[in-house]
JSON list of C-alpha atoms in Angstrom, two decimals:
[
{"chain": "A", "resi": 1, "resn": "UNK", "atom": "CA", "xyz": [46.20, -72.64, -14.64]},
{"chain": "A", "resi": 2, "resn": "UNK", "atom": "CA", "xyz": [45.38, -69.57, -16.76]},
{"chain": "A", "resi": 3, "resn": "UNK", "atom": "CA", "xyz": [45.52, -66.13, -14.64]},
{"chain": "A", "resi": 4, "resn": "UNK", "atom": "CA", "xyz": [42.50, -64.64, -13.97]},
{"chain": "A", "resi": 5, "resn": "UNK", "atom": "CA", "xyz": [42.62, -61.82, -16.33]},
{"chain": "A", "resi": 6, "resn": "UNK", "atom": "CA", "xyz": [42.79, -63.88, -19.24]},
{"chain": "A", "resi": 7, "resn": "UNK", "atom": "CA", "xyz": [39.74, -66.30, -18.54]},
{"chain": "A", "resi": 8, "resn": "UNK", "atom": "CA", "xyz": [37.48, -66.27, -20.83]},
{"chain": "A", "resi": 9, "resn": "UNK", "atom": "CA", "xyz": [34.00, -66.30, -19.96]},
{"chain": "A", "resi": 10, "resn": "UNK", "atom": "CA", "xyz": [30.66, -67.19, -21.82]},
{"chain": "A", "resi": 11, "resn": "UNK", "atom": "CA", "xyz": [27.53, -64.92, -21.77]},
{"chain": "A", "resi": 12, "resn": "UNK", "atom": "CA", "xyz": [26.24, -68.05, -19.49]},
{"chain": "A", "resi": 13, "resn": "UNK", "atom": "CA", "xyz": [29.00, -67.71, -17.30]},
{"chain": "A", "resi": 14, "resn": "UNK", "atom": "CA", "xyz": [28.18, -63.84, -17.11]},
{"chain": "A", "resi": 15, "resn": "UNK", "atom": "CA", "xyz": [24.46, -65.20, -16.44]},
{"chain": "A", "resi": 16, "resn": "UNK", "atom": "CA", "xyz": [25.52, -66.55, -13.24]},
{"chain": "A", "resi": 17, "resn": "UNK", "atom": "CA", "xyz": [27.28, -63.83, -11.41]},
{"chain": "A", "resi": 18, "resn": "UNK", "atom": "CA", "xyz": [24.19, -62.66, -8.61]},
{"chain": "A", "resi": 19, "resn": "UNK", "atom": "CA", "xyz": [23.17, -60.42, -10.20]},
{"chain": "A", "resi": 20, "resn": "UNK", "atom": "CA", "xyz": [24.28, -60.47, -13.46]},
{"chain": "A", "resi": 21, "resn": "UNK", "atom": "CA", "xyz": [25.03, -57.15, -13.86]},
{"chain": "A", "resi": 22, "resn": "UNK", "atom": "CA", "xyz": [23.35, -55.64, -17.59]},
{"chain": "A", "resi": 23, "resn": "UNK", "atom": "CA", "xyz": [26.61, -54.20, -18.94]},
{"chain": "A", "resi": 24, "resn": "UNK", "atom": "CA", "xyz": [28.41, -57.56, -18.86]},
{"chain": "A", "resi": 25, "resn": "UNK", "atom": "CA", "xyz": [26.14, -59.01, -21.26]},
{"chain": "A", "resi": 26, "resn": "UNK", "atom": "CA", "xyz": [25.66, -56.44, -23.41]},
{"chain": "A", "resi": 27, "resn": "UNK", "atom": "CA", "xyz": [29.40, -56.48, -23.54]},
{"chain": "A", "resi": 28, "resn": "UNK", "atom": "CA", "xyz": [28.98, -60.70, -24.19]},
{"chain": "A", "resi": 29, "resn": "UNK", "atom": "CA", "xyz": [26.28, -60.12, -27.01]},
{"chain": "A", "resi": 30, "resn": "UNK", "atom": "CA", "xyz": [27.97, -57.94, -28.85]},
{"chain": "A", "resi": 31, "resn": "UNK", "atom": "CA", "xyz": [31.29, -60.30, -29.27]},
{"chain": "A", "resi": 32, "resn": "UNK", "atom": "CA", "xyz": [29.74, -62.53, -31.20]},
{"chain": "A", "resi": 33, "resn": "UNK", "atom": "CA", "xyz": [26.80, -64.77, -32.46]},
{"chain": "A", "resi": 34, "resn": "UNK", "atom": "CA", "xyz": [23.90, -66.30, -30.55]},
{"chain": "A", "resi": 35, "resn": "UNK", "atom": "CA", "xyz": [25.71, -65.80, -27.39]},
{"chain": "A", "resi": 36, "resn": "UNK", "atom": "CA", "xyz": [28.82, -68.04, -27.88]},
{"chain": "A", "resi": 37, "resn": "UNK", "atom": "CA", "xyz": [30.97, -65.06, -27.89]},
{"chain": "A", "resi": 38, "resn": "UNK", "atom": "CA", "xyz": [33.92, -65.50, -25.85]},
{"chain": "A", "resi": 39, "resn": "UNK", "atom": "CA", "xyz": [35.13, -62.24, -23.60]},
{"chain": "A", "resi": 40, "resn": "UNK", "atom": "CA", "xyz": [38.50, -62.23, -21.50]},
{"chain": "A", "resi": 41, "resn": "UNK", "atom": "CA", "xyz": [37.71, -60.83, -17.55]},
{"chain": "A", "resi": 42, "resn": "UNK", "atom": "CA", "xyz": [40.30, -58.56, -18.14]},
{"chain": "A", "resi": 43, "resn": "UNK", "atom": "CA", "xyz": [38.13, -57.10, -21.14]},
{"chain": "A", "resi": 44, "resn": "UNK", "atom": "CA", "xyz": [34.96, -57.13, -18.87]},
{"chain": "A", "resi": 45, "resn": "UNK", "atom": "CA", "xyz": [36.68, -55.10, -16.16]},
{"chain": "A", "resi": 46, "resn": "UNK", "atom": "CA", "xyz": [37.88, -52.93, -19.04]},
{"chain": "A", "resi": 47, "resn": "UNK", "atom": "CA", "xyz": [34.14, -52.21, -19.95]},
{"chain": "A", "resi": 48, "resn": "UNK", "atom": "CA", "xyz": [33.46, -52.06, -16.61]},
{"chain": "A", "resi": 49, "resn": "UNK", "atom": "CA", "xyz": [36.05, -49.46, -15.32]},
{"chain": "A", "resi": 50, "resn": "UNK", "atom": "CA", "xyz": [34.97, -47.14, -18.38]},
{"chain": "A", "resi": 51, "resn": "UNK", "atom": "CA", "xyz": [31.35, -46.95, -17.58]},
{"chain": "A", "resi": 52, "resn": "UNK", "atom": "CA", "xyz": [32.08, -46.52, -13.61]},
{"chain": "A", "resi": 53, "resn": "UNK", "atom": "CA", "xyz": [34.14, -43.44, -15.02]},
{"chain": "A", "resi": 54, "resn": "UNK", "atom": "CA", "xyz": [31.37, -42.54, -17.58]},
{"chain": "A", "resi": 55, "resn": "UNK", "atom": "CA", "xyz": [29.12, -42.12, -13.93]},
{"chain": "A", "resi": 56, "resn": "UNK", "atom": "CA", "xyz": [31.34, -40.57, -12.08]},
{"chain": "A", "resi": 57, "resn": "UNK", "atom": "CA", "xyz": [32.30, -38.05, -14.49]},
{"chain": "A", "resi": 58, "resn": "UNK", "atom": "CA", "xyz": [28.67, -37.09, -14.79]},
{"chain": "A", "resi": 59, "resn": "UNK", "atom": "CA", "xyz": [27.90, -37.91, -10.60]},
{"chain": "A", "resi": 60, "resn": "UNK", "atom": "CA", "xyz": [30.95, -35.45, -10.31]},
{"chain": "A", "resi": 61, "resn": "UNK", "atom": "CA", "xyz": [28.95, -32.64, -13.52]},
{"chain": "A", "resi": 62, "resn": "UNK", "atom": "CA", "xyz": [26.10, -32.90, -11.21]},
{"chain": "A", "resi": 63, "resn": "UNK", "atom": "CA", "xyz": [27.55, -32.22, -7.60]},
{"chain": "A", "resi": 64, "resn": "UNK", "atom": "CA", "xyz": [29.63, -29.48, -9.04]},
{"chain": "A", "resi": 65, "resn": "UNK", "atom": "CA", "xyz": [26.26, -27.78, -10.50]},
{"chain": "A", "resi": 66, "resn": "UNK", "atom": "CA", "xyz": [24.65, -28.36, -7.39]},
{"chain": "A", "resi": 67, "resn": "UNK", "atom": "CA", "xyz": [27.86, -27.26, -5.20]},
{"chain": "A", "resi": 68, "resn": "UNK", "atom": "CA", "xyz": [28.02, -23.84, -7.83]},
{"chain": "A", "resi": 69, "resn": "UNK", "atom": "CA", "xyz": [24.02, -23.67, -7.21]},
{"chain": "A", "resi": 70, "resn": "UNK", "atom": "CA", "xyz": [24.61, -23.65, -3.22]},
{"chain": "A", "resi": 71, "resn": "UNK", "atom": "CA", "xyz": [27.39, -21.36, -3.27]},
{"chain": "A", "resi": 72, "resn": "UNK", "atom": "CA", "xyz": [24.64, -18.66, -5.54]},
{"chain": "A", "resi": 73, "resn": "UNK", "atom": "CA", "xyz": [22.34, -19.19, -2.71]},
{"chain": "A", "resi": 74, "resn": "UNK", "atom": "CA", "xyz": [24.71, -18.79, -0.25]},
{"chain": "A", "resi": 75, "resn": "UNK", "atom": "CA", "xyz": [25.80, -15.46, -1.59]},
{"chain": "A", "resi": 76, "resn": "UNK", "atom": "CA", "xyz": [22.57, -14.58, -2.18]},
{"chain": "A", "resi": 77, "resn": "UNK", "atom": "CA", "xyz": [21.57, -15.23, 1.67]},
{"chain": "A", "resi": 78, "resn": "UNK", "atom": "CA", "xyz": [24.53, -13.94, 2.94]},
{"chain": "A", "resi": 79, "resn": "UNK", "atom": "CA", "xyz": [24.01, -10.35, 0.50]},
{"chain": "A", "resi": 80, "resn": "UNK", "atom": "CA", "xyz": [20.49, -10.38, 1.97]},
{"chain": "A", "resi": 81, "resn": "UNK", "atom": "CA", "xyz": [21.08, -10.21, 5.38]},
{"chain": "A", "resi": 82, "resn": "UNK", "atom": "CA", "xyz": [23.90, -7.61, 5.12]},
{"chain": "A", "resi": 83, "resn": "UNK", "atom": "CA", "xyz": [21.35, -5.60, 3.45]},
{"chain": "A", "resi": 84, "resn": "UNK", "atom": "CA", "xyz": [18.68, -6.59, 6.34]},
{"chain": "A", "resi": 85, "resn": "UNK", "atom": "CA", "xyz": [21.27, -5.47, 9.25]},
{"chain": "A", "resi": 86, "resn": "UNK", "atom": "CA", "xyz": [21.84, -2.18, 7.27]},
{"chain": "A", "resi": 87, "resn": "UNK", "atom": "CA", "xyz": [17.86, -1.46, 7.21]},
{"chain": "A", "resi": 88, "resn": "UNK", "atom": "CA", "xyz": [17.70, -2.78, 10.98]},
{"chain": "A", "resi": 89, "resn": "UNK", "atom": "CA", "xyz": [20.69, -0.29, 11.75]},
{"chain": "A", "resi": 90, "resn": "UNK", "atom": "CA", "xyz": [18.98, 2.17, 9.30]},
{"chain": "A", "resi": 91, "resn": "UNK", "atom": "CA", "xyz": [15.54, 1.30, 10.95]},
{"chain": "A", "resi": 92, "resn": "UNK", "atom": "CA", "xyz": [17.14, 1.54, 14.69]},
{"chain": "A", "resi": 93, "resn": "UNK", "atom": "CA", "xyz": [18.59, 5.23, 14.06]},
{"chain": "A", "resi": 94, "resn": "UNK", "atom": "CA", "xyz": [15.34, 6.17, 13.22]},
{"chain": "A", "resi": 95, "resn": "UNK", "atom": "CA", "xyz": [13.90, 5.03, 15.97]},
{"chain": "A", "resi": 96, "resn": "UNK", "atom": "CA", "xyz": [16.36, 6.84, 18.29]},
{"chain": "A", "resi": 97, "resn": "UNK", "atom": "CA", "xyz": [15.80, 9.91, 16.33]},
{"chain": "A", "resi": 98, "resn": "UNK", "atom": "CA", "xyz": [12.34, 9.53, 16.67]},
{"chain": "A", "resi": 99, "resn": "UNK", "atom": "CA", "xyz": [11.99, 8.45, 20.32]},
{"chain": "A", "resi": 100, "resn": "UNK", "atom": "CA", "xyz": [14.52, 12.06, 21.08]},
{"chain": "A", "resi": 101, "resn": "UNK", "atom": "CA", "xyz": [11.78, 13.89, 18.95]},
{"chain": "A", "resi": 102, "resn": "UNK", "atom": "CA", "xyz": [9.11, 12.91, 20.58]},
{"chain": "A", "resi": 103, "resn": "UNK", "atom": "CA", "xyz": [11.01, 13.42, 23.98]},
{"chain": "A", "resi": 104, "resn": "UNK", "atom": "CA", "xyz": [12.12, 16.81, 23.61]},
{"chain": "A", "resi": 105, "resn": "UNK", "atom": "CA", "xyz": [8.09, 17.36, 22.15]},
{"chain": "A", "resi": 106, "resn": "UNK", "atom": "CA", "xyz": [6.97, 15.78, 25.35]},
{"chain": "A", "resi": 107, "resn": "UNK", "atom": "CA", "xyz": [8.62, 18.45, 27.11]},
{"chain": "A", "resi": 108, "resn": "UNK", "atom": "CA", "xyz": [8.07, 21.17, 25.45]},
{"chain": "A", "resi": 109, "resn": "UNK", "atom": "CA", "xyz": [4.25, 20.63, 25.74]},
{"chain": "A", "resi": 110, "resn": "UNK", "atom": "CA", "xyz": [5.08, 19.82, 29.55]},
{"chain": "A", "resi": 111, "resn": "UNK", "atom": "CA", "xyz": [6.33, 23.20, 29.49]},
{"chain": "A", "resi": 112, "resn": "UNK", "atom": "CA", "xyz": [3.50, 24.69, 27.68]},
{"chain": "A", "resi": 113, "resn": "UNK", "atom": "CA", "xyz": [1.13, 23.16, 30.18]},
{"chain": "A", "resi": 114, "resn": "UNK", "atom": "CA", "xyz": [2.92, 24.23, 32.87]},
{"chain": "A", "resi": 115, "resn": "UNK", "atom": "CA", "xyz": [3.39, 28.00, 31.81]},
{"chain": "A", "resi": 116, "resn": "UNK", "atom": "CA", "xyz": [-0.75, 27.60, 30.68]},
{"chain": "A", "resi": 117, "resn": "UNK", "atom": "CA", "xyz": [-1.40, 26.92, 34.12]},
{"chain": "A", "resi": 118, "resn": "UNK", "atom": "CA", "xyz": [0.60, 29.57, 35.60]},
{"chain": "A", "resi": 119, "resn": "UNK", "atom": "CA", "xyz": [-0.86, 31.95, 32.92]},
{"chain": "A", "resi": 120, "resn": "UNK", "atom": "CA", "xyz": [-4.77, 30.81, 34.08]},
{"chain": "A", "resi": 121, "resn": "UNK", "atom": "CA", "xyz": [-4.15, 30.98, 37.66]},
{"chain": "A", "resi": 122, "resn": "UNK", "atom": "CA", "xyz": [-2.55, 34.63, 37.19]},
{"chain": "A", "resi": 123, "resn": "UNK", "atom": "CA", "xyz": [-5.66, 35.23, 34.67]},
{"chain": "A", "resi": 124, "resn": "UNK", "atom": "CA", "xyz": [-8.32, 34.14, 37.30]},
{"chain": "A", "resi": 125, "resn": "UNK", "atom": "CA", "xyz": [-6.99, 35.79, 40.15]},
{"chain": "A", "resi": 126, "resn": "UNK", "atom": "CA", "xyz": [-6.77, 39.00, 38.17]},
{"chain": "A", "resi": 127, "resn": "UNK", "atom": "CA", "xyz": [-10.49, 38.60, 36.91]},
{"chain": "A", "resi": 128, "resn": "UNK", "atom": "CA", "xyz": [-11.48, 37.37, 40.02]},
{"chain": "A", "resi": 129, "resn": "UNK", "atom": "CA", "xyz": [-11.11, 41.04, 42.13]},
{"chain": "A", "resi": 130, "resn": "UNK", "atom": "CA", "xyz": [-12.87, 43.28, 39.55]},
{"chain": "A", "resi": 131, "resn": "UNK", "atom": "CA", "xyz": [-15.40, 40.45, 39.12]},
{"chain": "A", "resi": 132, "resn": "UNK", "atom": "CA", "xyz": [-15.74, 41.10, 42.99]},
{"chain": "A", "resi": 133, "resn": "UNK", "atom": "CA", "xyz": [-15.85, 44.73, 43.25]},
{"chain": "A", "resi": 134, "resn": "UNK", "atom": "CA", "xyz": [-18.09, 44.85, 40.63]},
{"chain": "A", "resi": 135, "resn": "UNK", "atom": "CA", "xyz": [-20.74, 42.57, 42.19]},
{"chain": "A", "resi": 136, "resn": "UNK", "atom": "CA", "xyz": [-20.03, 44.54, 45.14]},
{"chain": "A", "resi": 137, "resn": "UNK", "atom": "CA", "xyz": [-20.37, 47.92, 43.80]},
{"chain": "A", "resi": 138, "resn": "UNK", "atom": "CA", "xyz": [-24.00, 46.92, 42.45]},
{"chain": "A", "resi": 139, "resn": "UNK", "atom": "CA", "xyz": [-24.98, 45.36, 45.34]},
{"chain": "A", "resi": 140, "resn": "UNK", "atom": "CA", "xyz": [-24.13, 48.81, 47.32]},
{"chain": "A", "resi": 141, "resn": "UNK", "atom": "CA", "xyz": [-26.01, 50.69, 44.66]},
{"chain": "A", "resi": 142, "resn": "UNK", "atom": "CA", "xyz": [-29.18, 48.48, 45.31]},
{"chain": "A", "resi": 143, "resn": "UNK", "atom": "CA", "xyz": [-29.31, 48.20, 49.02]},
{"chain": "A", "resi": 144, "resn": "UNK", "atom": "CA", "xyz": [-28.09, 52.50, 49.25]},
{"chain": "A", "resi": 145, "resn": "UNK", "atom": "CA", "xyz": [-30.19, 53.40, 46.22]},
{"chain": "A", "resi": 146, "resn": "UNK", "atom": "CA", "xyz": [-32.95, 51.42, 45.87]},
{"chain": "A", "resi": 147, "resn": "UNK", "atom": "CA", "xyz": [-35.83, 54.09, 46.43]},
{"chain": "A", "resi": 148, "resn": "UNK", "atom": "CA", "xyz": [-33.93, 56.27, 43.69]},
{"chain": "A", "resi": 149, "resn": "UNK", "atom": "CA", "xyz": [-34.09, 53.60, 40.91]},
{"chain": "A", "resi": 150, "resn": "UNK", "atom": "CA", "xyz": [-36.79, 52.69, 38.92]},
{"chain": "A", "resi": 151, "resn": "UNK", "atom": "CA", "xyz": [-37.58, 49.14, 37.59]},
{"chain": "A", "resi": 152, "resn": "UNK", "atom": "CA", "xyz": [-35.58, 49.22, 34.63]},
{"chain": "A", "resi": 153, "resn": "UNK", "atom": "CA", "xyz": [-32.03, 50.57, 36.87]},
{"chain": "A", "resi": 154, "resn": "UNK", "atom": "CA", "xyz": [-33.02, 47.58, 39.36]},
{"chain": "A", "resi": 155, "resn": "UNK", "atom": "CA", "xyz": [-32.95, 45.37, 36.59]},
{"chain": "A", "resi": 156, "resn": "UNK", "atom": "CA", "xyz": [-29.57, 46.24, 35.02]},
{"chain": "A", "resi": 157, "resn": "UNK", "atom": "CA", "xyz": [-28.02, 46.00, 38.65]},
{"chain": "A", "resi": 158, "resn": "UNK", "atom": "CA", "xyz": [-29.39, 42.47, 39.22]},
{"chain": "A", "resi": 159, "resn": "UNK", "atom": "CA", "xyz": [-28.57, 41.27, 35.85]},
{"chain": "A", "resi": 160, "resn": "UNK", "atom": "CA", "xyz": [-24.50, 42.86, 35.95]},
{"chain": "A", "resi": 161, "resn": "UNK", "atom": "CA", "xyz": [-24.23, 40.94, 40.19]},
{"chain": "A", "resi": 162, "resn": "UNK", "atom": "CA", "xyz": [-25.90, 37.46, 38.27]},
{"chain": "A", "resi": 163, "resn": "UNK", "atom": "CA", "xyz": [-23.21, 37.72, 35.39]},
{"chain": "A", "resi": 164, "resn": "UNK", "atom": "CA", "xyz": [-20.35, 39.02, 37.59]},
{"chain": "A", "resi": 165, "resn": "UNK", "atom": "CA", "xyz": [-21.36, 35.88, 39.74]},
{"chain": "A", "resi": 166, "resn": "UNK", "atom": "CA", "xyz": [-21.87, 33.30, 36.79]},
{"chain": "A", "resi": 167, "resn": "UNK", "atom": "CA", "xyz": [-18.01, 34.39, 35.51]},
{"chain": "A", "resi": 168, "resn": "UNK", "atom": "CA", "xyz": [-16.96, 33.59, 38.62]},
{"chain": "A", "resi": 169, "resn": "UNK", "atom": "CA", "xyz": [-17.89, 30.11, 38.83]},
{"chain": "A", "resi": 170, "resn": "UNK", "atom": "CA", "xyz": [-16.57, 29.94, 35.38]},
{"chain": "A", "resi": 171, "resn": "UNK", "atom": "CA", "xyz": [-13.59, 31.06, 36.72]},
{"chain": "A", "resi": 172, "resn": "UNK", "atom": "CA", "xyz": [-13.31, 28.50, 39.29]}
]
């Protein structure tokens, strides 16, 4: 019996393997004339093996681009979000900066407020007492001295107790 790597096979007997596969009879083809040529397995495996290492050599060109590609992204990614958490730190300080701004503003127009309403109270009780004597002053000077004034004196008097008056409710 002849050992199996020394058969020789026919481009028939290539024909028959399920499915033939397309190297195997190119390889046949090319031995010889009208497809007689005669081919030893061992030189079909041959053949074989170097075109299996023909793909993976360029299977292996392609997942080493495409490994080389993924580790640009990755860097890429990983460079954008360092810069992101520096602008969210960057961004964050700001808004603590801002938010104490704004807090120490708040108070400081609390403050403002507060001393305005002192200051208006004090203001309107001050105005309020010559507002008072004044109206009462002309009211003395109408009711005491009414037969010694003449239209025009009345007139005045009236018109200083209706404006005394009127800055009192704007006062209040």
């Amino acid at each position: 019996e002849i050992p199996s790597h020394e058969r020789i096979i026919t481009i028939e007997d290539a024909r028959e393997v399920h499915p033939p596969h397309p190297n195997r009879l190119h390889l046949l083809a090319s031995r010889g004339e009208q497809g007689r040529a005669r081919v030893t397995t061992q030189e079909l495996l041959e053949e074989e093996r170097r075109q299996l290492e023909n793909i993976v050599t360029q299977r292996t060109a392609e997942l080493t681009n495409a490994n080389r590609r993924l580790r640009e992204e990755n860097k890429k990614r990983e460079e954008t979000e360092v810069e992101l958490e520096e602008h969210r730190k960057n961004l964050q300080g700001l808004i603590t900066e801002r938010t104490a701004e704004l807090s120490h503003r708040v108070k400081q127009i609390e403050t403002l407020n507060s001393e305005l309403e002192s200051f208006s109270y004090s203001v309107s009780h001050d105005l309020r007492t010559p507002l008072r004597g004044i109206d009462g002053f002309s009211l003395a000077l109408l009711e005491d001295y009414e037969d010694h004034l003449d239209l025009q004196g009345k007139d005045y008097l009236h018109r200083i107790r209706n404006a005394s008056q009127r800055m009192g409710d704007l006062i209040d």
